[in-house]
Structure formats: structure tokens, C-alpha cells
């Protein structure tokens, strides 16, 4: 057995390591997967380096905006993608391709259902969020406004960020780690190039916007590769689902904007906890409006079937 001790001339030695086919396949898949996972880390490292050449406060704005942006990515996108991969692998091993496709579709729906409110809020009222969360002490309202603008730029790419783990699962479940790397590295190259182009006119907002564009390139390439390989089909049901989520997001963003405008006018004289009150009001109104729009556009039957799986 590989790694067992053997004797030679009275002295112990390790037997030669023998790699069977499964181990070789593991190492063949490990290289591309490692390269693919480098994309996000390299982009964040580039943001940190480039931001040091920007005016004071740019690095802080990037940091605080990224902390908020990472919340739905980690809690929703990564969590659902992590659960989806073994499910798809199990179904594909059993030759249940229809079931694997259905699992991925359900993961897409779950991800969008919980992510659309974040996208709508980050795009419509980012400054209200950053003021309520961070504007105290040395972090001024001007700093909160800069972080809010950066958060809105990050939000442009939030959908691909939360969907990418579920999108690449169709390749990883088939032990294809090389194809997602092509998309990831292409998106990374576009990301870094755009950072250098946009850092001058847009400062840290340009860095965040470049990250968002790179994320869209990555996701769209992964989806294109999946469609080309017959791993995914953009049929009528999928297109209709995407359109409904887009519609609910637009309605929710408008509700956020109107609520913020109303609250700012009626709470102008309030000094204590004004920003926190506005944020709580946005959450309450947004919850009601989003729940109503989802039920109206999708119907309660769709929601029950999604929850039951």
C-alpha cells in the first residue's frame, strides 16, 4: 500500500507512492478549481492596492460597501451553491439529468427570491443604509455617502455574484473544473482592465463598478458554456421567471425610493435615531411590498412548490 513502511538494508523506507485513477482525476480537477477560486481574491487585492493611490477615504468606502455587499453573497449565494453541488452530483451519478436540471433551476429561483430585495435596496437607497449602519463617531455622513455610492456600484454585479456558485455547479457536478476557469479568468481580466480605466474619473466607485462588470462577464460566459454543452436550456419557464423577478425588483426599488423620500421629509426635525428609524421603515415597507409582488406575479402555488422542493 502507498505510504507503508518497507525495509531496505535493515533501515525503514517509504514504499513508492502509487496514484490510482481516482487520485489522478482529483489532482487534474484541483488545478483548474484552484485557479478559478483565485479570481475573487485577486480582484479584492487589486482593489486594495489601487485604492491606496486614490484620495483619502476611498479605501474605507470600499471596505464598508464590500462588507454589506458580501452579506447576501455569503448567506445566500455561497450557501445555496454549496448545497446544490452534491445534490446535482448525486442525480447525475444516477443518470437523472432531468432531476439535476430541476435542482439547479430551483437553486436559481431560491437565490433570486432572497437576493432581489438586497439588489433593490442597494441600488435605490444605498446612502440610507450606510448612514444608518455606519454614520457615527469619526465616520461622517460624507463618508457614508461615499460608501453608499460604492455600494450601489457593487450592487450592479450582485446578481451574478450570488448566482455564480449555482451556475458552475453543473460543471463541477460533471467533474469539469476547467470550463468555469475560462469564464472566471476572462471576467478577472476585464475587471482589472476596467479598474485601471475607471479609477481616475470615478475613484473607488469605478473600482466597484469594474468588479460588477467582471462578475457579469463571468456569469454570462458560464451560462453560455452550459447552454452550448446542453447542461442548461433557456426555455420559456426560465425566461418568464427571470422577467417576473426583474419586475418585482423594479417595484420594490420604487417603493424603497418613495418611502425614503417620504420618511426624510417627515422626520427632518428628528435628531435622535433618525437614520435608524428610516432604515426600519424601509425594511417594513419593503417586506410587505415584495411579498405582495411575489405572490401577485408568481402565485402562492409556485411559492409552495418552491418551498417543498
mmCIF file of C-alpha atoms in Angstrom:
data_model
loop_
_atom_site.group_PDB
_atom_site.id
_atom_site.type_symbol
_atom_site.label_atom_id
_atom_site.label_comp_id
_atom_site.label_asym_id
_atom_site.label_seq_id
_atom_site.Cartn_x
_atom_site.Cartn_y
_atom_site.Cartn_z
ATOM 1 C CA UNK A 1 0.000 0.000 0.000
ATOM 2 C CA UNK A 2 1.248 3.511 -0.853
ATOM 3 C CA UNK A 3 2.972 5.189 2.055
ATOM 4 C CA UNK A 4 3.573 1.929 4.019
ATOM 5 C CA UNK A 5 6.977 1.443 5.582
ATOM 6 C CA UNK A 6 9.275 -1.123 3.970
ATOM 7 C CA UNK A 7 12.751 -2.272 4.961
ATOM 8 C CA UNK A 8 15.889 -1.971 2.900
ATOM 9 C CA UNK A 9 19.241 -2.984 4.336
ATOM 10 C CA UNK A 10 17.805 -3.062 7.830
ATOM 11 C CA UNK A 11 16.545 0.533 7.582
ATOM 12 C CA UNK A 12 12.912 1.520 7.138
ATOM 13 C CA UNK A 13 11.897 3.366 3.986
ATOM 14 C CA UNK A 14 8.635 4.524 2.400
ATOM 15 C CA UNK A 15 7.272 2.463 -0.467
ATOM 16 C CA UNK A 16 6.741 4.354 -3.732
ATOM 17 C CA UNK A 17 3.504 6.326 -3.857
ATOM 18 C CA UNK A 18 1.023 4.748 -6.240
ATOM 19 C CA UNK A 19 -1.640 7.006 -7.735
ATOM 20 C CA UNK A 20 -4.766 5.254 -8.867
ATOM 21 C CA UNK A 21 -7.131 6.754 -11.435
ATOM 22 C CA UNK A 22 -9.373 8.432 -8.846
ATOM 23 C CA UNK A 23 -6.422 10.251 -7.281
ATOM 24 C CA UNK A 24 -5.148 11.343 -10.689
ATOM 25 C CA UNK A 25 -8.603 12.641 -11.569
ATOM 26 C CA UNK A 26 -8.685 14.548 -8.285
ATOM 27 C CA UNK A 27 -5.409 16.321 -8.980
ATOM 28 C CA UNK A 28 -6.421 17.051 -12.590
ATOM 29 C CA UNK A 29 -9.535 18.781 -11.282
ATOM 30 C CA UNK A 30 -7.755 20.501 -8.398
ATOM 31 C CA UNK A 31 -5.560 22.740 -10.558
ATOM 32 C CA UNK A 32 -8.337 24.444 -12.549
ATOM 33 C CA UNK A 33 -10.551 24.724 -9.474
ATOM 34 C CA UNK A 34 -7.756 26.475 -7.582
ATOM 35 C CA UNK A 35 -7.202 28.895 -10.456
ATOM 36 C CA UNK A 36 -10.905 29.620 -10.651
ATOM 37 C CA UNK A 37 -11.165 30.417 -6.948
ATOM 38 C CA UNK A 38 -8.325 32.925 -7.281
ATOM 39 C CA UNK A 39 -10.442 35.355 -9.310
ATOM 40 C CA UNK A 40 -12.288 36.988 -6.423
ATOM 41 C CA UNK A 41 -9.196 37.177 -4.219
ATOM 42 C CA UNK A 42 -7.081 38.744 -6.963
ATOM 43 C CA UNK A 43 -9.820 41.310 -7.675
ATOM 44 C CA UNK A 44 -10.057 42.251 -3.993
ATOM 45 C CA UNK A 45 -6.273 42.513 -3.755
ATOM 46 C CA UNK A 46 -6.254 44.763 -6.827
ATOM 47 C CA UNK A 47 -8.941 46.953 -5.242
ATOM 48 C CA UNK A 48 -6.857 47.376 -2.098
ATOM 49 C CA UNK A 49 -3.671 48.240 -3.992
ATOM 50 C CA UNK A 50 -5.313 50.666 -6.420
ATOM 51 C CA UNK A 51 -7.382 52.362 -3.683
ATOM 52 C CA UNK A 52 -4.172 53.410 -1.910
ATOM 53 C CA UNK A 53 -3.483 55.758 -4.850
ATOM 54 C CA UNK A 54 -6.936 57.371 -4.593
ATOM 55 C CA UNK A 55 -7.984 60.292 -2.348
ATOM 56 C CA UNK A 56 -8.342 59.769 1.393
ATOM 57 C CA UNK A 57 -11.434 57.821 2.345
ATOM 58 C CA UNK A 58 -11.605 55.719 -0.819
ATOM 59 C CA UNK A 59 -10.255 52.602 0.852
ATOM 60 C CA UNK A 60 -12.692 52.933 3.770
ATOM 61 C CA UNK A 61 -15.622 53.433 1.395
ATOM 62 C CA UNK A 62 -14.635 50.280 -0.480
ATOM 63 C CA UNK A 63 -14.293 48.308 2.740
ATOM 64 C CA UNK A 64 -17.633 49.252 4.268
ATOM 65 C CA UNK A 65 -19.523 48.877 0.984
ATOM 66 C CA UNK A 66 -17.954 45.475 0.394
ATOM 67 C CA UNK A 67 -18.927 44.296 3.902
ATOM 68 C CA UNK A 68 -22.589 44.986 3.110
ATOM 69 C CA UNK A 69 -22.309 43.509 -0.380
ATOM 70 C CA UNK A 70 -20.763 40.321 0.972
ATOM 71 C CA UNK A 71 -23.758 39.651 3.240
ATOM 72 C CA UNK A 72 -26.119 38.304 0.536
ATOM 73 C CA UNK A 73 -23.205 36.702 -1.320
ATOM 74 C CA UNK A 74 -22.197 34.627 1.687
ATOM 75 C CA UNK A 75 -25.573 33.968 3.286
ATOM 76 C CA UNK A 76 -27.470 33.294 0.039
ATOM 77 C CA UNK A 77 -25.212 32.654 -2.957
ATOM 78 C CA UNK A 78 -22.493 30.530 -1.392
ATOM 79 C CA UNK A 79 -24.876 28.664 0.928
ATOM 80 C CA UNK A 80 -27.277 27.629 -1.837
ATOM 81 C CA UNK A 81 -24.466 26.782 -4.251
ATOM 82 C CA UNK A 82 -22.794 24.606 -1.619
ATOM 83 C CA UNK A 83 -25.995 22.636 -1.048
ATOM 84 C CA UNK A 84 -26.714 22.342 -4.782
ATOM 85 C CA UNK A 85 -23.412 20.738 -5.833
ATOM 86 C CA UNK A 86 -23.753 17.378 -4.006
ATOM 87 C CA UNK A 87 -27.435 17.234 -4.990
ATOM 88 C CA UNK A 88 -26.598 17.628 -8.686
ATOM 89 C CA UNK A 89 -23.691 15.189 -8.401
ATOM 90 C CA UNK A 90 -25.951 12.566 -6.835
ATOM 91 C CA UNK A 91 -28.607 12.947 -9.517
ATOM 92 C CA UNK A 92 -26.125 12.892 -12.403
ATOM 93 C CA UNK A 93 -24.456 9.783 -10.979
ATOM 94 C CA UNK A 94 -27.894 8.146 -11.004
ATOM 95 C CA UNK A 95 -28.348 9.317 -14.618
ATOM 96 C CA UNK A 96 -31.181 11.615 -13.525
ATOM 97 C CA UNK A 97 -30.333 14.559 -15.782
ATOM 98 C CA UNK A 98 -33.847 15.987 -15.606
ATOM 99 C CA UNK A 99 -33.703 15.955 -11.816
ATOM 100 C CA UNK A 100 -30.288 17.649 -11.837
ATOM 101 C CA UNK A 101 -31.613 20.396 -14.110
ATOM 102 C CA UNK A 102 -34.678 20.834 -11.900
ATOM 103 C CA UNK A 103 -32.453 21.150 -8.821
ATOM 104 C CA UNK A 104 -30.384 23.849 -10.485
ATOM 105 C CA UNK A 105 -33.496 25.746 -11.587
ATOM 106 C CA UNK A 106 -34.815 25.601 -8.030
ATOM 107 C CA UNK A 107 -31.476 26.908 -6.748
ATOM 108 C CA UNK A 108 -31.699 29.811 -9.214
ATOM 109 C CA UNK A 109 -35.214 30.633 -8.019
ATOM 110 C CA UNK A 110 -34.270 30.445 -4.351
ATOM 111 C CA UNK A 111 -31.206 32.620 -4.908
ATOM 112 C CA UNK A 112 -33.108 35.289 -6.809
ATOM 113 C CA UNK A 113 -36.043 35.215 -4.388
ATOM 114 C CA UNK A 114 -33.812 36.158 -1.454
ATOM 115 C CA UNK A 115 -31.340 38.352 -3.362
ATOM 116 C CA UNK A 116 -33.640 40.707 -5.276
ATOM 117 C CA UNK A 117 -34.507 42.744 -2.135
ATOM 118 C CA UNK A 118 -30.808 43.378 -1.488
ATOM 119 C CA UNK A 119 -30.233 44.490 -5.080
ATOM 120 C CA UNK A 120 -33.263 46.808 -4.984
ATOM 121 C CA UNK A 121 -32.211 48.335 -1.657
ATOM 122 C CA UNK A 122 -28.546 48.742 -2.556
ATOM 123 C CA UNK A 123 -29.457 50.459 -5.835
ATOM 124 C CA UNK A 124 -32.380 52.614 -4.656
ATOM 125 C CA UNK A 125 -31.376 53.717 -1.143
ATOM 126 C CA UNK A 126 -27.701 52.850 -0.560
ATOM 127 C CA UNK A 127 -26.940 56.059 1.337
ATOM 128 C CA UNK A 128 -29.820 55.451 3.751
ATOM 129 C CA UNK A 129 -28.347 52.039 4.558
ATOM 130 C CA UNK A 130 -24.782 53.224 5.062
ATOM 131 C CA UNK A 131 -25.887 56.227 7.146
ATOM 132 C CA UNK A 132 -27.919 54.033 9.487
ATOM 133 C CA UNK A 133 -25.231 51.367 9.731
ATOM 134 C CA UNK A 134 -22.018 53.383 9.947
ATOM 135 C CA UNK A 135 -22.542 57.190 10.302
ATOM 136 C CA UNK A 136 -21.388 57.751 13.861
ATOM 137 C CA UNK A 137 -18.185 58.785 15.570
ATOM 138 C CA UNK A 138 -15.367 59.501 13.122
ATOM 139 C CA UNK A 139 -17.414 58.065 10.230
ATOM 140 C CA UNK A 140 -19.200 61.154 8.940
ATOM 141 C CA UNK A 141 -22.296 61.463 6.794
ATOM 142 C CA UNK A 142 -19.996 62.387 3.916
ATOM 143 C CA UNK A 143 -18.133 59.118 4.423
ATOM 144 C CA UNK A 144 -21.478 57.291 4.484
ATOM 145 C CA UNK A 145 -22.469 58.936 1.194
ATOM 146 C CA UNK A 146 -19.198 57.796 -0.412
ATOM 147 C CA UNK A 147 -19.719 54.254 0.885
ATOM 148 C CA UNK A 148 -23.314 54.338 -0.359
ATOM 149 C CA UNK A 149 -22.271 55.285 -3.889
ATOM 150 C CA UNK A 150 -19.724 52.463 -3.825
ATOM 151 C CA UNK A 151 -22.354 50.041 -2.539
ATOM 152 C CA UNK A 152 -24.667 50.955 -5.432
ATOM 153 C CA UNK A 153 -21.853 50.206 -7.890
ATOM 154 C CA UNK A 154 -21.204 46.835 -6.266
ATOM 155 C CA UNK A 155 -24.948 46.102 -6.409
ATOM 156 C CA UNK A 156 -24.854 46.267 -10.214
ATOM 157 C CA UNK A 157 -22.998 42.944 -10.048
ATOM 158 C CA UNK A 158 -24.751 41.397 -7.063
ATOM 159 C CA UNK A 159 -26.969 39.084 -9.126
ATOM 160 C CA UNK A 160 -24.029 37.372 -10.886
ATOM 161 C CA UNK A 161 -22.141 37.187 -7.610
ATOM 162 C CA UNK A 162 -24.940 35.284 -5.869
ATOM 163 C CA UNK A 163 -25.783 33.097 -8.885
ATOM 164 C CA UNK A 164 -22.284 32.055 -9.939
ATOM 165 C CA UNK A 165 -21.914 29.192 -7.410
ATOM 166 C CA UNK A 166 -25.188 27.642 -8.567
ATOM 167 C CA UNK A 167 -24.283 28.231 -12.220
ATOM 168 C CA UNK A 168 -20.885 26.499 -12.076
ATOM 169 C CA UNK A 169 -22.348 23.558 -10.118
ATOM 170 C CA UNK A 170 -23.489 21.973 -13.391
ATOM 171 C CA UNK A 171 -19.837 21.726 -14.469
ATOM 172 C CA UNK A 172 -18.353 20.733 -11.105
ATOM 173 C CA UNK A 173 -21.007 18.016 -10.728
ATOM 174 C CA UNK A 174 -19.747 16.586 -14.022
ATOM 175 C CA UNK A 175 -16.136 16.814 -12.789
ATOM 176 C CA UNK A 176 -15.430 19.599 -15.293
ATOM 177 C CA UNK A 177 -13.446 22.236 -13.395
ATOM 178 C CA UNK A 178 -11.657 23.634 -16.445
ATOM 179 C CA UNK A 179 -14.610 25.270 -18.201
ATOM 180 C CA UNK A 180 -15.596 27.617 -15.325
ATOM 181 C CA UNK A 181 -11.959 28.728 -15.095
ATOM 182 C CA UNK A 182 -12.093 30.114 -18.643
ATOM 183 C CA UNK A 183 -15.045 32.293 -17.684
ATOM 184 C CA UNK A 184 -13.519 33.292 -14.349
ATOM 185 C CA UNK A 185 -10.179 34.376 -15.791
ATOM 186 C CA UNK A 186 -11.864 36.276 -18.635
ATOM 187 C CA UNK A 187 -14.023 38.142 -16.132
ATOM 188 C CA UNK A 188 -10.966 38.826 -13.977
ATOM 189 C CA UNK A 189 -9.015 40.280 -16.911
ATOM 190 C CA UNK A 190 -11.916 42.586 -17.800
ATOM 191 C CA UNK A 191 -12.284 43.517 -14.136
ATOM 192 C CA UNK A 192 -8.659 44.607 -13.691
ATOM 193 C CA UNK A 193 -8.564 46.449 -17.038
ATOM 194 C CA UNK A 194 -11.713 48.405 -16.165
ATOM 195 C CA UNK A 195 -10.343 49.258 -12.730
ATOM 196 C CA UNK A 196 -7.380 50.976 -14.349
ATOM 197 C CA UNK A 197 -9.684 52.828 -16.760
ATOM 198 C CA UNK A 198 -12.295 53.931 -14.209
ATOM 199 C CA UNK A 199 -10.183 54.705 -11.144
ATOM 200 C CA UNK A 200 -9.400 58.188 -12.458
ATOM 201 C CA UNK A 201 -12.864 59.556 -13.271
ATOM 202 C CA UNK A 202 -14.866 57.552 -10.691
ATOM 203 C CA UNK A 203 -12.350 56.815 -7.894
ATOM 204 C CA UNK A 204 -13.433 53.897 -5.677
ATOM 205 C CA UNK A 205 -16.864 53.794 -7.331
ATOM 206 C CA UNK A 206 -15.084 52.905 -10.574
ATOM 207 C CA UNK A 207 -13.299 50.032 -8.843
ATOM 208 C CA UNK A 208 -16.591 48.644 -7.562
ATOM 209 C CA UNK A 209 -18.255 49.100 -10.955
ATOM 210 C CA UNK A 210 -15.383 47.250 -12.649
ATOM 211 C CA UNK A 211 -15.896 44.388 -10.191
ATOM 212 C CA UNK A 212 -19.598 44.304 -11.099
ATOM 213 C CA UNK A 213 -18.918 44.220 -14.848
ATOM 214 C CA UNK A 214 -16.343 41.456 -14.395
ATOM 215 C CA UNK A 215 -18.896 39.437 -12.416
ATOM 216 C CA UNK A 216 -21.455 39.750 -15.224
ATOM 217 C CA UNK A 217 -18.910 38.630 -17.827
ATOM 218 C CA UNK A 218 -18.029 35.631 -15.669
ATOM 219 C CA UNK A 219 -21.661 34.562 -15.161
ATOM 220 C CA UNK A 220 -22.769 35.117 -18.761
ATOM 221 C CA UNK A 221 -19.838 33.091 -20.079
ATOM 222 C CA UNK A 222 -20.585 30.250 -17.647
ATOM 223 C CA UNK A 223 -24.234 30.232 -18.752
ATOM 224 C CA UNK A 224 -23.224 30.329 -22.418
ATOM 225 C CA UNK A 225 -20.845 27.403 -21.942
ATOM 226 C CA UNK A 226 -23.607 25.494 -20.109
ATOM 227 C CA UNK A 227 -26.152 26.106 -22.871
ATOM 228 C CA UNK A 228 -23.636 25.134 -25.549
ATOM 229 C CA UNK A 229 -22.907 21.870 -23.716
ATOM 230 C CA UNK A 230 -26.658 21.165 -23.278
ATOM 231 C CA UNK A 231 -26.317 21.407 -19.495
ATOM 232 C CA UNK A 232 -28.838 24.250 -19.344
ATOM 233 C CA UNK A 233 -31.719 25.444 -21.515
ATOM 234 C CA UNK A 234 -33.168 28.949 -21.564
ATOM 235 C CA UNK A 235 -36.713 27.798 -22.102
ATOM 236 C CA UNK A 236 -39.923 29.763 -21.698
ATOM 237 C CA UNK A 237 -40.327 28.955 -17.987
ATOM 238 C CA UNK A 238 -36.840 30.209 -17.129
ATOM 239 C CA UNK A 239 -37.218 33.410 -19.145
ATOM 240 C CA UNK A 240 -40.616 34.121 -17.588
ATOM 241 C CA UNK A 241 -39.226 33.530 -14.116
ATOM 242 C CA UNK A 242 -36.361 35.960 -14.724
ATOM 243 C CA UNK A 243 -38.775 38.571 -16.084
ATOM 244 C CA UNK A 244 -41.012 38.256 -13.017
ATOM 245 C CA UNK A 245 -38.077 38.659 -10.643
ATOM 246 C CA UNK A 246 -36.963 41.715 -12.603
ATOM 247 C CA UNK A 247 -40.459 43.187 -12.375
ATOM 248 C CA UNK A 248 -40.691 42.572 -8.635
ATOM 249 C CA UNK A 249 -37.273 44.164 -8.178
ATOM 250 C CA UNK A 250 -38.300 47.312 -10.069
ATOM 251 C CA UNK A 251 -41.474 47.631 -7.988
ATOM 252 C CA UNK A 252 -39.519 47.131 -4.774
ATOM 253 C CA UNK A 253 -36.832 49.666 -5.742
ATOM 254 C CA UNK A 254 -39.534 52.248 -6.489
ATOM 255 C CA UNK A 255 -41.188 51.521 -3.128
ATOM 256 C CA UNK A 256 -37.838 51.977 -1.354
ATOM 257 C CA UNK A 257 -37.193 55.285 -3.112
ATOM 258 C CA UNK A 258 -40.658 56.693 -2.350
ATOM 259 C CA UNK A 259 -40.515 55.524 1.273
ATOM 260 C CA UNK A 260 -37.124 57.132 1.750
ATOM 261 C CA UNK A 261 -38.365 60.389 0.254
ATOM 262 C CA UNK A 262 -41.473 60.373 2.450
ATOM 263 C CA UNK A 263 -39.549 59.487 5.617
ATOM 264 C CA UNK A 264 -36.830 62.068 5.012
ATOM 265 C CA UNK A 265 -39.458 64.812 4.672
ATOM 266 C CA UNK A 266 -41.471 63.827 7.749
ATOM 267 C CA UNK A 267 -38.530 63.029 10.004
ATOM 268 C CA UNK A 268 -36.435 66.060 9.062
ATOM 269 C CA UNK A 269 -36.769 67.567 12.530
ATOM 270 C CA UNK A 270 -35.855 64.333 14.291
ATOM 271 C CA UNK A 271 -32.307 64.181 15.555
ATOM 272 C CA UNK A 272 -32.135 61.012 17.657
ATOM 273 C CA UNK A 273 -32.101 57.740 15.729
ATOM 274 C CA UNK A 274 -33.436 59.390 12.565
ATOM 275 C CA UNK A 275 -31.388 57.250 10.165
ATOM 276 C CA UNK A 276 -32.099 54.077 12.102
ATOM 277 C CA UNK A 277 -35.840 54.814 12.061
ATOM 278 C CA UNK A 278 -35.770 55.367 8.296
ATOM 279 C CA UNK A 279 -33.964 52.050 7.810
ATOM 280 C CA UNK A 280 -36.508 50.169 9.934
ATOM 281 C CA UNK A 281 -39.338 51.801 7.980
ATOM 282 C CA UNK A 282 -37.692 50.773 4.691
ATOM 283 C CA UNK A 283 -37.423 47.181 5.912
ATOM 284 C CA UNK A 284 -41.070 47.072 6.989
ATOM 285 C CA UNK A 285 -42.456 48.618 3.802
ATOM 286 C CA UNK A 286 -40.109 46.597 1.607
ATOM 287 C CA UNK A 287 -41.161 43.316 3.219
ATOM 288 C CA UNK A 288 -44.851 43.988 2.574
ATOM 289 C CA UNK A 289 -44.375 45.264 -0.992
ATOM 290 C CA UNK A 290 -42.018 42.458 -2.005
ATOM 291 C CA UNK A 291 -44.208 39.711 -0.529
ATOM 292 C CA UNK A 292 -47.230 41.141 -2.331
ATOM 293 C CA UNK A 293 -45.402 41.436 -5.676
ATOM 294 C CA UNK A 294 -44.055 37.869 -5.477
ATOM 295 C CA UNK A 295 -47.500 36.474 -4.667
ATOM 296 C CA UNK A 296 -49.068 38.536 -7.446
ATOM 297 C CA UNK A 297 -46.517 37.673 -10.138
ATOM 298 C CA UNK A 298 -45.743 34.058 -9.238
ATOM 299 C CA UNK A 299 -48.785 32.964 -7.266
ATOM 300 C CA UNK A 300 -48.974 31.063 -3.958
ATOM 301 C CA UNK A 301 -48.792 27.686 -5.738
ATOM 302 C CA UNK A 302 -45.328 28.483 -7.135
ATOM 303 C CA UNK A 303 -44.130 29.593 -3.716
ATOM 304 C CA UNK A 304 -45.432 26.429 -2.035
ATOM 305 C CA UNK A 305 -43.837 24.201 -4.674
ATOM 306 C CA UNK A 306 -40.520 26.042 -4.289
ATOM 307 C CA UNK A 307 -40.509 25.550 -0.537
ATOM 308 C CA UNK A 308 -41.490 21.876 -0.803
ATOM 309 C CA UNK A 309 -38.910 21.172 -3.479
#
